[in-house]
Coordinates of N, CA and C in Angstrom, one line a residue:
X83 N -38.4 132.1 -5.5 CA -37.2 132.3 -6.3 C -36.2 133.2 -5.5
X84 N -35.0 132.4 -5.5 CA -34.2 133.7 -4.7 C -33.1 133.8 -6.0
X85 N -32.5 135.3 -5.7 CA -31.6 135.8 -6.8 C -30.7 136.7 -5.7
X86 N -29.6 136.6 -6.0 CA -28.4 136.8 -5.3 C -27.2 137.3 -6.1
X87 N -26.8 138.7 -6.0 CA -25.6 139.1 -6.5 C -24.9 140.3 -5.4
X88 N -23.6 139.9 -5.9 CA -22.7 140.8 -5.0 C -21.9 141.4 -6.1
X89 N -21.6 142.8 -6.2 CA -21.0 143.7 -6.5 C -19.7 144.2 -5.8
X90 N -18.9 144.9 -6.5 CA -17.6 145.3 -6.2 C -18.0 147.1 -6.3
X91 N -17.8 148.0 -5.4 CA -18.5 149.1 -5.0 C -17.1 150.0 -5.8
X92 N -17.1 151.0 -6.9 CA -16.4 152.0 -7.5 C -16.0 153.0 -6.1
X93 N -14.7 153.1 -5.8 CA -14.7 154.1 -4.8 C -13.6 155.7 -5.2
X94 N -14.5 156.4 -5.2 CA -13.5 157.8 -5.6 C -12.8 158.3 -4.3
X95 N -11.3 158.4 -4.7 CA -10.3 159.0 -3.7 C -10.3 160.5 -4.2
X96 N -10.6 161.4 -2.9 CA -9.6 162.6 -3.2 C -8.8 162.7 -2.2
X97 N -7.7 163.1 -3.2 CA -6.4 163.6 -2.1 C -6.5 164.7 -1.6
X98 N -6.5 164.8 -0.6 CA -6.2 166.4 -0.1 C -4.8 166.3 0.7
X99 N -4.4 167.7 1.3 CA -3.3 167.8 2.0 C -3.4 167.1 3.5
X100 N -4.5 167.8 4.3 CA -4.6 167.7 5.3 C -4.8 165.6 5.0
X101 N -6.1 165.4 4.4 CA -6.5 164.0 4.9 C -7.1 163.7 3.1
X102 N -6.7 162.0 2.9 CA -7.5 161.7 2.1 C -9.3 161.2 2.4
X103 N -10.0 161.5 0.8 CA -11.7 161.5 1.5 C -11.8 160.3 0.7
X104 N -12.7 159.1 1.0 CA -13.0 158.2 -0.2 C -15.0 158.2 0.1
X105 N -14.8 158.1 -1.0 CA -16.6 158.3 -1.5 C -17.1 157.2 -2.2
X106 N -18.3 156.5 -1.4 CA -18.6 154.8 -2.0 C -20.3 155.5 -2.3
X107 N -20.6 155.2 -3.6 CA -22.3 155.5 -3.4 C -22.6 153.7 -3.5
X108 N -23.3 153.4 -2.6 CA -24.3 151.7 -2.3 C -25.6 152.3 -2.4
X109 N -26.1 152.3 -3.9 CA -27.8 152.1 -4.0 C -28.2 151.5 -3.3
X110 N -29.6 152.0 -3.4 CA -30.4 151.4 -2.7 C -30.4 150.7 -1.4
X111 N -29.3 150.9 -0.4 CA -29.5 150.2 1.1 C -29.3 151.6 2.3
X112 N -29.8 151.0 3.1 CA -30.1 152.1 4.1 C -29.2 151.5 5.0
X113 N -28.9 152.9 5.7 CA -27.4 152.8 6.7 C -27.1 151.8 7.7
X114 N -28.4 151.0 8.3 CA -28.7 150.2 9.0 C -27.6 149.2 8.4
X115 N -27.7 148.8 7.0 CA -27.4 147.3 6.5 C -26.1 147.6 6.1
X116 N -25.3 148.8 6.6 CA -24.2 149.1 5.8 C -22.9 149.0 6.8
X117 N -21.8 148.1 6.9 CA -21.1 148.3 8.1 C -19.6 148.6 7.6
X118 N -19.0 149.5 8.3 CA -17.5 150.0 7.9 C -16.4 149.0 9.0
X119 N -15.5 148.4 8.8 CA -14.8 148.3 9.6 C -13.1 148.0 9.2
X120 N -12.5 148.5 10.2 CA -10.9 148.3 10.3 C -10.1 146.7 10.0
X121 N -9.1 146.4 9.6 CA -8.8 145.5 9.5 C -7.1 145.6 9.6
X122 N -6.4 145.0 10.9 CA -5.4 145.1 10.9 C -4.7 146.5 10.8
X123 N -5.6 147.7 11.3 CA -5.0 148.8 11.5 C -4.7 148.9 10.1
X124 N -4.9 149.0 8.5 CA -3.9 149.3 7.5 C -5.3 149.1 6.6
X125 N -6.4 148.3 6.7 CA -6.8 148.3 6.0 C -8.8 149.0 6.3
X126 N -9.5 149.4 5.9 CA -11.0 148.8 5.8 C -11.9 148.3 5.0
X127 N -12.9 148.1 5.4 CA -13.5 146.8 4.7 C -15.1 147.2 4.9
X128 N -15.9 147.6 3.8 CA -17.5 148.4 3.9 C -17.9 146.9 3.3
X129 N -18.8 146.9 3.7 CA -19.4 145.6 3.4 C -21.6 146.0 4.1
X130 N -22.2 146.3 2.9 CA -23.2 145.8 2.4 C -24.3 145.4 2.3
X131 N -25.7 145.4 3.0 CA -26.2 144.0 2.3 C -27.9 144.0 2.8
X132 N -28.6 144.0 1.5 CA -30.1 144.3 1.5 C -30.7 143.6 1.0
X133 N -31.7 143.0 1.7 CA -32.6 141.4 1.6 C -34.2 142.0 1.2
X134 N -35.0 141.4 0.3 CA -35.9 141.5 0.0 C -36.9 140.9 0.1
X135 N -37.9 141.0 0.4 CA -39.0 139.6 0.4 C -40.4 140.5 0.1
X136 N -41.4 139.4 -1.0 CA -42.6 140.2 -1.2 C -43.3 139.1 -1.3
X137 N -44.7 138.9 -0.2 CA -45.7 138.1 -0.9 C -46.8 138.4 -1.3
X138 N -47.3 137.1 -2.0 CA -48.7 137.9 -2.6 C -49.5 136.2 -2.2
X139 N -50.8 136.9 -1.7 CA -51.3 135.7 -1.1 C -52.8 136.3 -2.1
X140 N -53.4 134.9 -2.7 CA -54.5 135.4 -2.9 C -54.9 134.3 -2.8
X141 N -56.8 133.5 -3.4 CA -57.6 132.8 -3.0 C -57.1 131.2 -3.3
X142 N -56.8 131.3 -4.3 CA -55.9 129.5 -5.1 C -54.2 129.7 -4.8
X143 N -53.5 130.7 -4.4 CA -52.4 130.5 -4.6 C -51.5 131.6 -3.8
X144 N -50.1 131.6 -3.9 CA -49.4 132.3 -2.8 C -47.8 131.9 -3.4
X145 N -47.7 133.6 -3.7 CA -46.6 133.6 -4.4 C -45.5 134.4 -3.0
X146 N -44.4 133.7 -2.8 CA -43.5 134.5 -2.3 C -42.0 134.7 -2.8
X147 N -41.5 135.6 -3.0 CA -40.2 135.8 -3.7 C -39.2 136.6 -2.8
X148 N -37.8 136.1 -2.7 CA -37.1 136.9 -1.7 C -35.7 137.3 -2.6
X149 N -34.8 138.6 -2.4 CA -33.8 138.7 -3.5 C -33.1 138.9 -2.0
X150 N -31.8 139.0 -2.6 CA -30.2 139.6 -1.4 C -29.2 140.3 -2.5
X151 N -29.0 141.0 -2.3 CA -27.7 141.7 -3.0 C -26.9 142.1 -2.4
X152 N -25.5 142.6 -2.2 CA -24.1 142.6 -1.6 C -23.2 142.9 -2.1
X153 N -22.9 144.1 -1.4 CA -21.5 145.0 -1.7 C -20.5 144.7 -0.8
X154 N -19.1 145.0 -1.2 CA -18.3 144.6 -0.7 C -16.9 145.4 -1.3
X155 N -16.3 146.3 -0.1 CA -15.3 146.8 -0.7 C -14.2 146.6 0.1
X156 N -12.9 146.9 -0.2 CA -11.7 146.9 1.3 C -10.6 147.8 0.1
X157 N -10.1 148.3 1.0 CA -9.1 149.4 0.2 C -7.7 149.8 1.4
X158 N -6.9 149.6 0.6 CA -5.7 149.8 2.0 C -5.7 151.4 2.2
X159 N -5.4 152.2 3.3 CA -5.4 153.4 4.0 C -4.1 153.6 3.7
X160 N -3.6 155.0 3.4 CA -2.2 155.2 4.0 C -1.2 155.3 4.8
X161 N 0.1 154.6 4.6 CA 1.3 154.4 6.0 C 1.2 155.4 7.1
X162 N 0.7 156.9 6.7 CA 0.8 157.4 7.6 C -1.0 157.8 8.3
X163 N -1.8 157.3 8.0 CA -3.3 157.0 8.5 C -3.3 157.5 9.7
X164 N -4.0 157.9 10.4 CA -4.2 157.8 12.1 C -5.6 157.2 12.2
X165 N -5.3 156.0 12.2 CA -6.4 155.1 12.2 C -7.4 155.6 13.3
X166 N -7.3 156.1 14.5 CA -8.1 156.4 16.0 C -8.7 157.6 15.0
X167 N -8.9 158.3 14.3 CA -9.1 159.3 13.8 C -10.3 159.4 12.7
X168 N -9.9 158.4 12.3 CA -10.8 157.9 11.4 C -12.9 158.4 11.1
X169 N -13.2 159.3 10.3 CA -14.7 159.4 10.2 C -15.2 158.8 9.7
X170 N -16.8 158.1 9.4 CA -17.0 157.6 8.4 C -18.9 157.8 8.4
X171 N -19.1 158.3 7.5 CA -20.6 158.8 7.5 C -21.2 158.3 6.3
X172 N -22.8 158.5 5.9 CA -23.7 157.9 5.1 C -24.6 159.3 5.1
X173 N -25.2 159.4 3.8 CA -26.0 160.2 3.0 C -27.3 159.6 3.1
X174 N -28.1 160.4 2.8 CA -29.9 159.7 2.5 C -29.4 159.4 0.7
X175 N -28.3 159.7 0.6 CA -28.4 159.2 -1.0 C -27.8 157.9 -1.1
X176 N -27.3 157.4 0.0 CA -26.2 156.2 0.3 C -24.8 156.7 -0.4
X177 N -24.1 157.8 -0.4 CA -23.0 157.9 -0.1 C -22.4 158.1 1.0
X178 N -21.6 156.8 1.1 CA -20.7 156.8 2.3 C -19.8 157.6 1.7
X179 N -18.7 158.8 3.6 CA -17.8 159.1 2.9 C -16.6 158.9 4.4
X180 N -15.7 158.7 3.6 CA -14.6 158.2 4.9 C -13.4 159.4 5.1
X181 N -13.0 159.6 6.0 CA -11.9 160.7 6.1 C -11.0 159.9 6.8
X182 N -10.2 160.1 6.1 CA -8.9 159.8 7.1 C -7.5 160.7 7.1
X183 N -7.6 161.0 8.9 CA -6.8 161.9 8.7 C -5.6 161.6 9.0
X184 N -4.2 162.0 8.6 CA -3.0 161.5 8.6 C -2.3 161.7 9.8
X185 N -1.4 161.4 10.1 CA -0.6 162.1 11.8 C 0.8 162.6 11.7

């Protein structure tokens, strides 16, 4: 049985002076499966994605089941962004958090 869903990721903005921060929590996936990237200098785009598989093998029979689930976010940055500037880190809690500082 495969089961498959993708989610739209809640992202909190704080404004600050110096730089806006944005804060994505993605359950349950480890930083490996989690990729940040730029799009046209204006925008980024976090994207997601943890695959499951469990078997169970016993003497008459052999059960295997695999799930995928998938986040997916993109958020435009601000006109004045300095995109080359850009941080973007991951928690053991899976909060990503992005800085971007202005110029």
């Amino acid at each position: 049985m495969l089961w498959t869903h993708h989610l739209d990721l809640p992202v909190l903005i704080m404004r600050r002076l110096v730089m806006p921060i944005y804060k994505i929590t993605i359950p349950n996936v480890n930083s490996e499966d989690v990729k940040i990237q730029m799009e046209d200098k204006k925008y980024v785009r976090i994207i997601a994605e943890k695959k499951e598989r469990r078997e169970d093998k016993r003497k008459n029979s052999y059960v295997m089941e695999s799930s995928s689930s998938g986040y997916y976010r993109r958020f435009c940055l601000p006109e004045n962004a300095n995109v080359n500037q850009i941080n973007a880190s991951m928690e053991n809690n899976g909060v990503v958090t992005i800085a971007v500082p202005k110029n």
